[in-house]
CSV table of C-alpha atoms in Angstrom, one decimal:
chain,number,residue,atom,x,y,z
S,180,MET,CA,10.2,-3.7,-26.9
S,181,ILE,CA,11.9,-4.6,-23.5
S,182,TYR,CA,10.1,-2.8,-20.6
S,183,LEU,CA,12.5,-1.9,-17.3
S,184,ASP,CA,10.6,0.7,-15.9
S,185,ASN,CA,8.5,-1.6,-13.4
S,186,ALA,CA,10.0,0.6,-10.4
S,187,ALA,CA,7.6,3.4,-11.6
S,188,THR,CA,4.8,1.5,-12.8
S,189,SER,CA,4.8,-2.3,-13.4
S,190,TRP,CA,3.7,-3.0,-17.1
S,191,PRO,CA,1.9,-5.0,-18.5
S,192,LYS,CA,-0.8,-5.9,-16.0
S,193,PRO,CA,-1.9,-9.7,-15.5
S,194,PRO,CA,-5.1,-10.2,-17.9
S,195,GLU,CA,-7.0,-10.9,-14.5
S,196,VAL,CA,-6.5,-7.4,-13.2
S,197,LEU,CA,-8.1,-6.0,-16.4
S,198,LYS,CA,-11.0,-7.9,-16.3
S,199,ALA,CA,-11.6,-7.5,-12.9
S,200,MET,CA,-11.8,-3.9,-13.7
S,201,VAL,CA,-14.1,-4.3,-16.6
S,202,ASP,CA,-16.5,-6.6,-14.7
S,203,VAL,CA,-16.8,-4.4,-11.4
S,204,LEU,CA,-18.1,-1.6,-13.9
S,205,GLU,CA,-20.5,-4.0,-15.7
S,206,ARG,CA,-21.7,-5.8,-12.6
S,207,ALA,CA,-21.3,-3.4,-9.7
S,208,GLY,CA,-21.6,-0.2,-10.8
S,209,GLY,CA,-23.3,1.4,-7.8
S,210,ASN,CA,-21.7,3.8,-5.0
S,211,PRO,CA,-20.7,1.6,-2.5
S,212,GLY,CA,-23.0,1.4,0.7
S,213,ARG,CA,-24.5,4.7,-0.1
S,214,SER,CA,-27.9,4.0,-1.6
S,215,GLY,CA,-28.9,0.6,-0.5
S,216,HIS,CA,-30.0,-0.9,-3.7
S,217,HIS,CA,-28.6,-4.0,-5.1
S,218,LEU,CA,-25.9,-2.4,-7.4
S,219,SER,CA,-24.8,-0.2,-4.4
S,220,VAL,CA,-24.7,-3.1,-2.0
S,221,GLU,CA,-22.8,-5.2,-4.9
S,222,ALA,CA,-20.1,-2.2,-5.2
S,223,ALA,CA,-19.9,-2.7,-1.4
S,224,ARG,CA,-19.1,-6.1,-1.5
S,225,VAL,CA,-16.5,-5.6,-3.8
S,226,VAL,CA,-14.7,-3.1,-1.6
S,227,TYR,CA,-15.2,-5.1,1.4
S,228,GLU,CA,-13.8,-8.6,-0.1
S,229,ALA,CA,-10.5,-6.4,-1.3
S,230,ARG,CA,-10.1,-5.2,2.2
S,231,GLU,CA,-10.2,-8.8,3.6
S,232,ASP,CA,-7.6,-10.1,0.7
S,233,ILE,CA,-5.2,-7.3,1.5
S,234,ALA,CA,-5.5,-7.9,5.6
S,235,HIS,CA,-4.8,-11.3,4.9
S,236,PHE,CA,-2.0,-10.6,2.6
S,237,PHE,CA,-0.2,-8.4,5.1
S,238,ASN,CA,-1.4,-10.3,8.2
S,239,ILE,CA,-3.7,-8.0,9.8
S,240,SER,CA,-6.4,-9.1,12.2
S,241,ASP,CA,-9.2,-6.3,11.3
S,242,PRO,CA,-10.0,-5.6,7.4
S,243,THR,CA,-11.3,-2.4,8.4
S,244,ARG,CA,-7.4,-1.3,9.2
S,245,ILE,CA,-7.0,-1.2,5.5
S,246,ILE,CA,-7.6,2.8,4.2
S,247,PHE,CA,-7.7,2.8,0.6
S,248,THR,CA,-6.0,5.6,-1.0
S,249,SER,CA,-5.0,6.7,-4.3
S,250,ASN,CA,-1.5,5.9,-3.9
S,251,ALA,CA,1.3,5.6,-1.4
S,252,THR,CA,2.2,9.2,-1.1
S,253,HIS,CA,-1.2,9.8,0.0
S,254,ALA,CA,-1.0,7.0,2.6
S,255,ILE,CA,2.1,8.4,3.8
S,256,ASN,CA,0.7,11.8,4.1
S,257,ILE,CA,-2.2,10.8,6.3
S,258,VAL,CA,0.2,9.5,8.8
S,259,LEU,CA,2.5,12.5,9.0
S,260,LYS,CA,-0.1,15.0,8.6
S,261,GLY,CA,-2.4,13.4,10.9
S,262,LEU,CA,-0.2,12.1,13.7
S,263,LEU,CA,2.7,14.6,14.0
S,264,LYS,CA,2.4,17.8,16.1
S,265,PRO,CA,4.7,20.7,16.2
S,266,GLY,CA,7.7,19.8,18.8
S,267,ASP,CA,7.4,16.3,17.7
S,268,ARG,CA,10.6,14.4,16.7
S,269,VAL,CA,11.3,12.2,13.7
S,270,VAL,CA,13.5,9.8,12.6
S,271,THR,CA,14.1,9.0,9.0
S,272,SER,CA,16.9,7.8,6.6
S,273,SER,CA,18.7,9.5,4.0
S,274,MET,CA,17.7,7.2,1.3
S,275,GLU,CA,13.7,8.7,1.2
S,276,HIS,CA,11.6,9.4,-1.5
S,277,ASN,CA,10.0,12.6,-1.7
S,278,ALA,CA,6.9,11.0,-1.0
S,279,VAL,CA,8.4,11.2,2.6
S,280,MET,CA,11.0,13.8,2.6
S,281,ARG,CA,8.6,16.7,1.0
S,282,PRO,CA,5.5,16.2,3.5
S,283,LEU,CA,8.6,16.2,6.4
S,284,ARG,CA,10.6,19.2,5.1
S,285,SER,CA,7.1,21.2,4.9
S,286,LEU,CA,6.3,19.9,8.6
S,287,GLU,CA,9.9,21.2,9.7
S,288,LYS,CA,8.8,24.3,8.7
S,289,HIS,CA,6.0,24.3,11.3
S,290,GLY,CA,8.0,22.8,14.2
S,291,LEU,CA,8.7,19.3,13.8
S,292,ILE,CA,12.3,18.2,14.7
S,293,LEU,CA,13.6,16.0,11.6
S,294,ASP,CA,16.7,13.9,12.2
S,295,VAL,CA,17.8,12.6,8.9
S,296,VAL,CA,20.0,9.6,9.8
S,297,PRO,CA,23.0,9.4,6.5
S,298,CYS,CA,23.0,5.9,4.7
S,299,ALA,CA,26.2,4.4,3.5
S,300,SER,CA,27.2,4.9,-0.1
S,301,ASP,CA,25.4,1.7,-1.2
S,302,GLY,CA,22.3,2.7,0.3
S,303,SER,CA,22.3,0.4,3.5
S,304,LEU,CA,21.6,1.9,6.8
S,305,ASP,CA,23.9,0.8,9.9
S,306,ILE,CA,21.5,-0.4,12.6
S,307,ASN,CA,23.7,1.4,15.3
S,308,ASP,CA,23.3,4.6,13.7
S,309,ILE,CA,19.6,4.5,13.7
S,310,ALA,CA,19.6,3.1,17.2
S,311,LYS,CA,21.3,6.1,18.5
S,312,ALA,CA,19.2,8.7,16.9
S,313,ILE,CA,16.0,7.0,18.1
S,314,ASP,CA,15.2,8.2,22.0
S,315,SER,CA,12.3,9.0,24.1
S,316,SER,CA,11.3,12.4,22.6
S,317,THR,CA,10.8,10.3,19.4
S,318,ARG,CA,7.5,10.2,18.0
S,319,LEU,CA,7.9,8.4,14.7
S,320,VAL,CA,10.5,6.7,12.7
S,321,VAL,CA,9.6,6.8,9.1
S,322,LEU,CA,11.5,4.3,6.6
S,323,ILE,CA,11.5,3.4,3.1
S,324,HIS,CA,11.6,-0.3,2.8
S,325,ALA,CA,13.5,-0.5,-0.4
S,326,SER,CA,15.3,2.2,-2.2
S,327,ASN,CA,13.5,3.4,-5.5
S,328,VAL,CA,17.1,4.4,-6.8
S,329,VAL,CA,19.1,1.4,-6.1
S,330,GLY,CA,17.0,-1.1,-4.6
S,331,THR,CA,18.8,-1.4,-1.0
S,332,MET,CA,16.6,-2.6,1.6
S,333,LEU,CA,16.5,-1.1,5.0
S,334,PRO,CA,16.4,-3.4,8.2
S,335,ILE,CA,12.6,-2.9,8.8
S,336,ALA,CA,12.3,-5.7,11.2
S,337,GLU,CA,15.1,-4.6,13.4
S,338,VAL,CA,14.1,-1.0,13.6
S,339,ALA,CA,10.7,-1.8,14.7
S,340,PRO,CA,11.6,-3.0,18.3
S,341,LEU,CA,13.9,0.1,18.8
S,342,ALA,CA,11.6,2.3,18.0
S,343,HIS,CA,8.8,0.9,20.3
S,344,ARG,CA,11.2,0.8,22.9
S,345,THR,CA,11.0,4.3,23.7
S,346,GLY,CA,7.3,4.5,22.4
S,347,ALA,CA,7.7,5.5,18.9
S,348,LEU,CA,5.9,4.5,16.1
S,349,LEU,CA,6.9,2.8,12.7
S,350,LEU,CA,5.8,4.0,9.3
S,351,VAL,CA,7.4,2.1,6.3
S,352,ASP,CA,7.0,3.0,2.7
S,353,ALA,CA,6.5,-0.2,0.7
S,354,ALA,CA,6.1,1.2,-2.5
S,355,GLN,CA,8.9,-0.9,-4.1
S,356,THR,CA,8.3,-4.1,-1.7
S,357,ALA,CA,4.8,-4.8,-1.6
S,358,GLY,CA,4.1,-7.7,-4.0
S,359,VAL,CA,7.9,-8.5,-4.3
S,360,ILE,CA,8.8,-9.1,-0.5
S,361,PRO,CA,6.7,-10.9,2.0
S,362,ILE,CA,5.5,-8.2,4.3
S,363,ASP,CA,4.0,-9.7,7.6
S,364,MET,CA,2.4,-6.7,10.0
S,365,LYS,CA,2.5,-8.9,13.2
S,366,ILE,CA,6.1,-10.2,12.6
S,367,SER,CA,7.8,-7.4,11.6
S,368,ARG,CA,5.6,-4.9,14.2
S,369,ILE,CA,5.0,-2.4,11.8
S,370,ASP,CA,2.5,0.3,12.8
S,371,PHE,CA,1.6,1.8,9.6
S,372,LEU,CA,2.6,0.4,6.1
S,373,ALA,CA,2.0,2.5,3.2
S,374,PHE,CA,1.6,0.9,-0.3
S,375,THR,CA,0.7,1.6,-4.0
S,376,GLY,CA,-1.2,-0.7,-6.2
S,377,HIS,CA,0.5,-0.1,-9.4
S,378,LYS,CA,3.9,-1.5,-8.6
S,379,GLY,CA,4.6,-5.0,-7.4
S,380,LEU,CA,0.9,-5.3,-6.4
S,381,GLN,CA,0.0,-5.6,-10.5
S,382,GLY,CA,-2.9,-3.1,-9.9
S,383,PRO,CA,-3.8,0.0,-12.0
S,384,PRO,CA,-2.5,3.7,-11.1
S,385,GLY,CA,-4.6,5.5,-8.7
S,386,ILE,CA,-5.1,3.0,-5.9
S,387,GLY,CA,-3.0,2.5,-2.7
S,388,GLY,CA,-3.6,2.2,0.8
S,389,LEU,CA,-2.5,2.6,4.5
S,390,VAL,CA,-2.4,-0.7,6.8
S,391,ILE,CA,-2.6,0.3,10.3
S,392,GLY,CA,-1.4,-2.4,12.7
S,393,ASP,CA,-3.9,-4.2,15.1
S,394,HIS,CA,-2.5,-2.5,18.2
S,395,VAL,CA,-2.5,1.1,16.9
S,396,ASP,CA,-4.8,4.1,18.7
S,397,THR,CA,-6.3,5.8,15.5
S,398,SER,CA,-8.2,8.3,18.0
S,399,GLN,CA,-4.4,10.2,18.0
S,400,ILE,CA,-4.6,10.5,14.1
S,401,GLU,CA,-6.5,13.6,12.4
S,402,PRO,CA,-8.0,12.6,9.1
S,403,LEU,CA,-6.1,14.3,6.1
S,404,MET,CA,-9.5,14.8,4.1
S,405,ARG,CA,-13.0,14.9,5.8
S,406,GLY,CA,-16.5,14.2,3.9
S,407,GLY,CA,-19.0,11.8,3.0
S,408,THR,CA,-18.6,8.6,4.2
S,409,GLY,CA,-22.1,7.0,3.3
S,410,SER,CA,-22.3,6.5,7.3
S,411,GLN,CA,-23.6,8.7,10.1
S,412,SER,CA,-25.0,10.9,7.7
S,413,GLU,CA,-27.0,12.4,10.5
S,414,LEU,CA,-23.8,14.1,11.9
S,415,GLU,CA,-22.0,17.0,10.7
S,416,GLU,CA,-18.7,15.8,12.1
S,417,GLN,CA,-16.5,12.9,10.6
S,418,PRO,CA,-17.1,9.7,12.1
S,419,GLU,CA,-14.4,7.9,14.3
S,420,HIS,CA,-15.0,4.4,12.9
S,421,LEU,CA,-12.4,2.7,10.7
S,422,PRO,CA,-12.1,2.7,8.0
S,423,ASP,CA,-14.7,5.9,7.7
S,424,LYS,CA,-12.6,8.2,9.6
S,425,PHE,CA,-9.7,8.1,7.1
S,426,GLU,CA,-11.8,7.4,3.7
S,427,SER,CA,-14.2,10.4,2.4
S,428,GLY,CA,-15.7,10.4,-0.8
S,429,THR,CA,-16.6,7.8,-3.4
S,430,PRO,CA,-13.5,5.2,-3.5
S,431,ASN,CA,-11.8,4.1,-6.6
S,432,ILE,CA,-14.0,0.7,-6.8
S,433,VAL,CA,-12.7,0.1,-10.7
S,434,GLY,CA,-8.9,0.4,-9.3
S,435,ILE,CA,-9.6,-1.4,-5.9
S,436,ALA,CA,-11.1,-4.3,-8.0
S,437,GLY,CA,-8.0,-4.3,-9.9
S,438,LEU,CA,-5.8,-4.5,-6.9
S,439,ARG,CA,-7.6,-7.2,-5.6
S,440,ALA,CA,-7.3,-9.0,-8.6
S,441,GLY,CA,-3.5,-8.2,-8.9
S,442,ILE,CA,-2.8,-9.4,-5.2
S,443,ASN,CA,-4.9,-12.5,-5.9
S,444,TRP,CA,-2.6,-13.5,-8.7
S,445,ILE,CA,0.4,-12.9,-6.5
S,446,MET,CA,-1.2,-15.2,-4.1
S,447,ASP,CA,-1.6,-18.0,-6.9
S,448,ARG,CA,1.9,-17.4,-8.1
S,449,GLY,CA,3.4,-17.1,-4.9
S,450,ILE,CA,5.7,-14.1,-3.8
S,451,GLU,CA,8.4,-16.4,-3.1
S,452,THR,CA,8.6,-17.7,-6.8
S,453,ILE,CA,8.2,-14.2,-7.9
S,454,ARG,CA,11.1,-13.0,-5.5
S,455,ALA,CA,13.4,-15.9,-6.7
S,456,GLN,CA,12.9,-14.8,-10.4
S,457,GLU,CA,13.7,-11.2,-9.8
S,458,ARG,CA,16.6,-12.1,-8.0
S,459,LYS,CA,17.9,-14.2,-10.8
S,460,LEU,CA,17.4,-11.6,-13.0
S,461,THR,CA,19.1,-9.0,-10.7
S,462,ARG,CA,22.3,-10.7,-10.2
S,463,THR,CA,22.5,-11.4,-14.1
S,464,LEU,CA,21.9,-7.5,-14.8
S,465,ILE,CA,24.3,-6.6,-12.0
S,466,ASP,CA,27.2,-9.2,-13.0
S,467,GLY,CA,27.0,-8.2,-16.8
S,468,LEU,CA,26.6,-4.3,-16.1
S,469,SER,CA,29.5,-4.6,-13.9
S,470,ASN,CA,31.9,-6.4,-16.5
S,471,ILE,CA,31.1,-3.4,-19.1
S,472,SER,CA,34.0,-1.0,-19.2
S,473,GLY,CA,33.3,2.5,-18.1
S,474,ILE,CA,30.1,1.3,-16.1
S,475,GLN,CA,29.8,2.1,-12.4
S,476,VAL,CA,26.8,0.2,-11.1
S,477,HIS,CA,25.5,1.7,-7.5
S,478,GLY,CA,24.1,0.3,-4.5
S,479,THR,CA,24.9,-3.1,-3.0
S,480,HIS,CA,25.7,-5.6,-5.4
S,481,ASP,CA,24.0,-8.3,-3.3
S,482,PRO,CA,20.4,-9.4,-4.7
S,483,GLU,CA,19.7,-10.7,-1.3
S,484,LYS,CA,19.7,-7.2,0.1
S,485,THR,CA,17.7,-5.5,-3.0
S,486,VAL,CA,14.8,-5.7,-4.8
S,487,ALA,CA,15.0,-5.7,-8.7
S,488,ILE,CA,16.3,-2.3,-9.0
S,489,ILE,CA,19.7,-1.4,-10.7
S,490,SER,CA,21.2,1.9,-11.3
S,491,PHE,CA,24.2,2.7,-13.4
S,492,THR,CA,26.4,5.6,-14.6
S,493,ALA,CA,29.0,5.6,-17.4
S,494,THR,CA,31.8,7.5,-17.7
S,495,GLY,CA,31.6,10.2,-20.2
S,496,ARG,CA,28.1,9.6,-20.9
S,497,GLN,CA,25.1,11.6,-19.9
S,498,VAL,CA,22.4,9.1,-18.5
S,499,SER,CA,19.4,11.2,-20.5
S,500,GLU,CA,21.7,10.5,-23.6
S,501,ILE,CA,21.8,6.8,-22.6
S,502,GLY,CA,17.9,6.4,-22.0
S,503,LEU,CA,17.1,8.2,-25.3
S,504,MET,CA,19.6,5.5,-27.0
S,505,LEU,CA,18.1,2.7,-25.3
S,506,ASP,CA,14.7,3.6,-26.3
S,507,GLU,CA,14.9,4.6,-29.8
S,508,GLY,CA,17.9,2.4,-30.6
S,509,TYR,CA,16.6,-0.9,-29.0
S,510,GLY,CA,13.4,-0.4,-27.5
S,511,ILE,CA,14.8,-0.6,-23.8
S,512,LEU,CA,12.6,1.5,-21.5
S,513,ALA,CA,14.3,2.6,-18.6
S,514,ARG,CA,14.0,5.5,-16.3
S,515,VAL,CA,16.6,8.4,-15.8
S,516,GLY,CA,17.6,10.9,-13.7
S,517,LEU,CA,16.7,11.7,-9.9
S,518,HIS,CA,13.7,9.4,-9.7
S,519,CYS,CA,12.0,12.1,-7.1
S,520,ALA,CA,14.5,10.9,-4.4
S,521,PRO,CA,17.3,13.7,-4.6
S,522,ALA,CA,18.3,12.4,-0.7
S,523,ALA,CA,19.1,9.4,-1.9
S,524,HIS,CA,20.9,10.5,-4.8
S,525,LYS,CA,23.2,12.7,-2.6
S,526,THR,CA,24.0,9.9,-0.4
S,527,ILE,CA,25.1,7.6,-3.4
S,528,GLY,CA,27.1,10.1,-5.1
S,529,THR,CA,25.1,10.7,-8.1
S,530,PHE,CA,23.2,14.0,-7.7
S,531,PRO,CA,22.3,16.2,-9.5
S,532,GLU,CA,23.1,14.1,-12.6
S,533,GLY,CA,21.2,11.3,-11.5
S,534,THR,CA,21.4,7.6,-12.6
S,535,VAL,CA,19.8,5.2,-15.3
S,536,ARG,CA,17.5,3.2,-13.6
S,537,LEU,CA,16.8,-0.5,-14.8
S,538,ALA,CA,13.8,-2.4,-13.0
S,539,PRO,CA,12.7,-5.7,-14.3
S,540,GLY,CA,9.3,-7.1,-13.1
S,541,VAL,CA,7.4,-10.4,-13.2
S,542,PHE,CA,6.9,-10.6,-16.9
S,543,THR,CA,10.8,-9.7,-17.6
S,544,THR,CA,12.5,-13.0,-19.1
S,545,MET,CA,16.1,-13.8,-19.1
S,546,ASP,CA,16.5,-13.2,-22.5
S,547,ASP,CA,15.1,-9.6,-22.1
S,548,ILE,CA,18.3,-9.0,-19.7
S,549,THR,CA,20.9,-10.5,-21.8
S,550,THR,CA,19.5,-8.5,-24.5
S,551,ALA,CA,19.4,-5.2,-22.7
S,552,ILE,CA,23.1,-6.2,-21.4
S,553,SER,CA,24.5,-6.1,-24.8
S,554,ALA,CA,22.3,-2.9,-25.8
S,555,ILE,CA,23.7,-0.9,-23.0
S,556,GLU,CA,27.3,-2.0,-24.1
S,557,LYS,CA,27.1,-1.0,-27.4
S,558,VAL,CA,25.4,2.4,-26.2
S,559,VAL,CA,28.2,3.4,-23.8
S,560,GLY,CA,30.6,2.1,-26.2
S,561,LEU,CA,29.8,4.6,-28.8
I,226,MET,CA,-46.2,-13.8,7.9
I,227,ILE,CA,-42.4,-13.5,8.8
I,228,GLU,CA,-41.7,-10.6,11.3
I,229,TYR,CA,-38.5,-8.9,10.4
I,230,GLY,CA,-35.7,-7.3,12.3
I,231,VAL,CA,-33.1,-4.5,11.1
I,232,ILE,CA,-29.5,-4.1,12.5
I,233,LEU,CA,-28.0,-1.2,12.0
I,234,PHE,CA,-24.1,-0.4,11.8
I,235,HIS,CA,-21.6,2.6,12.1
I,236,THR,CA,-19.9,1.6,8.6
I,237,THR,CA,-20.5,0.2,5.2
I,238,SER,CA,-17.5,-2.2,6.0
I,239,SER,CA,-19.3,-3.4,9.2
I,240,VAL,CA,-22.8,-4.6,7.1
I,241,MET,CA,-20.5,-6.4,4.9
I,242,ARG,CA,-18.5,-8.3,7.2
I,243,ALA,CA,-22.1,-8.8,9.2
I,244,GLU,CA,-23.5,-10.2,5.9
I,245,LYS,CA,-20.5,-12.6,5.1
I,246,LEU,CA,-20.3,-14.2,8.5
I,247,LEU,CA,-24.3,-14.6,9.0
I,248,ALA,CA,-24.8,-15.8,5.2
I,249,LYS,CA,-21.9,-18.3,6.0
I,250,GLU,CA,-23.7,-19.7,9.0
I,251,GLY,CA,-27.1,-20.1,6.6
I,252,PHE,CA,-29.4,-17.2,8.2
I,253,ALA,CA,-31.9,-15.8,5.8
I,254,ILE,CA,-30.8,-12.2,5.7
I,255,LYS,CA,-30.9,-9.1,3.0
I,256,LEU,CA,-29.6,-6.0,2.9
I,257,ILE,CA,-32.0,-3.1,2.5
I,258,PRO,CA,-31.6,0.8,2.6
I,259,THR,CA,-31.8,2.0,6.1
I,260,PRO,CA,-35.6,2.5,7.0
I,261,ARG,CA,-35.8,6.3,7.5
I,262,GLU,CA,-37.5,5.9,11.1
I,263,PHE,CA,-34.3,4.3,12.8
I,264,SER,CA,-31.8,6.5,11.3
I,265,SER,CA,-31.2,9.6,9.1
I,266,ASP,CA,-28.1,7.4,7.6
I,267,CYS,CA,-27.8,7.2,3.9
I,268,GLY,CA,-26.5,3.8,3.8
I,269,VAL,CA,-27.5,-0.1,4.2
I,270,ALA,CA,-29.0,-2.0,6.8
I,271,LEU,CA,-29.4,-5.7,7.6
I,272,ARG,CA,-32.9,-7.4,7.6
I,273,PHE,CA,-33.4,-10.6,9.5
I,274,ASP,CA,-36.0,-12.8,10.6
I,275,TRP,CA,-37.0,-11.2,14.2
I,276,THR,CA,-37.3,-15.0,15.7
I,277,GLN,CA,-33.3,-15.3,15.0
I,278,CYS,CA,-32.5,-12.2,16.8
I,279,GLN,CA,-30.5,-13.7,19.6
I,280,ARG,CA,-28.6,-16.1,17.5
I,281,ILE,CA,-27.8,-13.7,15.2
I,282,LYS,CA,-26.7,-11.1,18.0
I,283,GLY,CA,-24.7,-13.9,19.3
I,284,VAL,CA,-22.5,-14.4,16.0
I,285,LEU,CA,-22.0,-10.4,15.6
I,286,ASP,CA,-20.9,-10.2,19.1
I,287,THR,CA,-18.7,-13.3,19.2
I,288,ALA,CA,-17.1,-11.9,15.6
I,289,GLY,CA,-16.3,-8.4,17.4
I,290,VAL,CA,-18.8,-6.8,14.8
I,291,GLU,CA,-20.2,-3.5,16.5
I,292,ILE,CA,-24.0,-3.0,16.2
I,293,ALA,CA,-25.1,0.6,16.1
I,294,GLY,CA,-29.0,-0.5,16.7
I,295,ILE,CA,-31.5,-3.5,16.3
I,296,HIS,CA,-35.1,-2.6,15.7
I,297,GLN,CA,-38.2,-4.6,15.0
I,298,LEU,CA,-39.9,-3.9,11.9
């Protein structure tokens, strides 16, 4: 079997991640900080150590500005629903995933003013177009760091100063980049970073987070959920202190332990090493597919400008048919269709049919890629 | 007999941060369930040797860990 669906969820996971998850249940099974006995304290230590490692990984000074969530979608919703008011203006791109688009379209019905800046057919965003869209009435700029459909990266670092110049904040959806592209909150001046644990960060599904920049005033953000925090229990109102303001209910300590192990595994291996390997695989995949008659590779063909996500269509072949033949005939697992991103498919011209998406990961070898290319050649040539 | 004090914090994250900082500095500390007489909080508090109160407070202040209250046991 060749697993090329790492953009949906990475698989397999490093053994260290599985071990950390079993270990936390065996050794630290209490409810973090709630009860005060030693198992509860041990669980709280696991959560705190993870916070510190994640803060270090994304380079923010204050670990309490790491908010654990169930996934990137949850983190994005905290910012969009907590920060924005009717009448606020939001600038976003036409490459966004529904994790961003659906909450924004819903808020639009309640008075939000939404400006979707069109991207080019390769998924790239012209910095001049977004510069024109951002003005003094813009409250928030929301951008996907790299497209989940074609892998194309958006110019986050260049957008940040444009947003800040007029007092807007920048939310980045890093679902496809955290763990494979170095992200430094201080250098890139991102205000909110939403990430998920189960893709590039090598953790399990069900854990993600929101990183809030050191300078962002959190009193302006209403929590998405309110409830028990294990702190200030005498109050019937939600506490303002971080991270508790945004973390109600018992946290997913098994997921947090797995996420931390995944991040440490990445740091040991080196994110630049991971990136270099994925770039090589991407180059080979784009070149190999482009040489097959009848195949169109979408997105930019420059591996420097993408993460390891490649989308293609084939003349006269339905994508669902290709996906099924690759799975059943060759054991190659891809994802076909719209990838929860109708706006992105409209932008690249593949709506409503969608594409076949191939996403190598850290355990994909060059042999896997060459085998996949020849299998695809056979399938589309039939 | 050692006289103890207890430090209360606003969040469990602050308790964990304080524990880590103070353990690194070699202070004899222990995390205990928050004594009921000081708070109705359901969480954890940090117990310490009362004679080291000022030094401990200094470490936490320097690191920017917010203290919710300090009491002698």
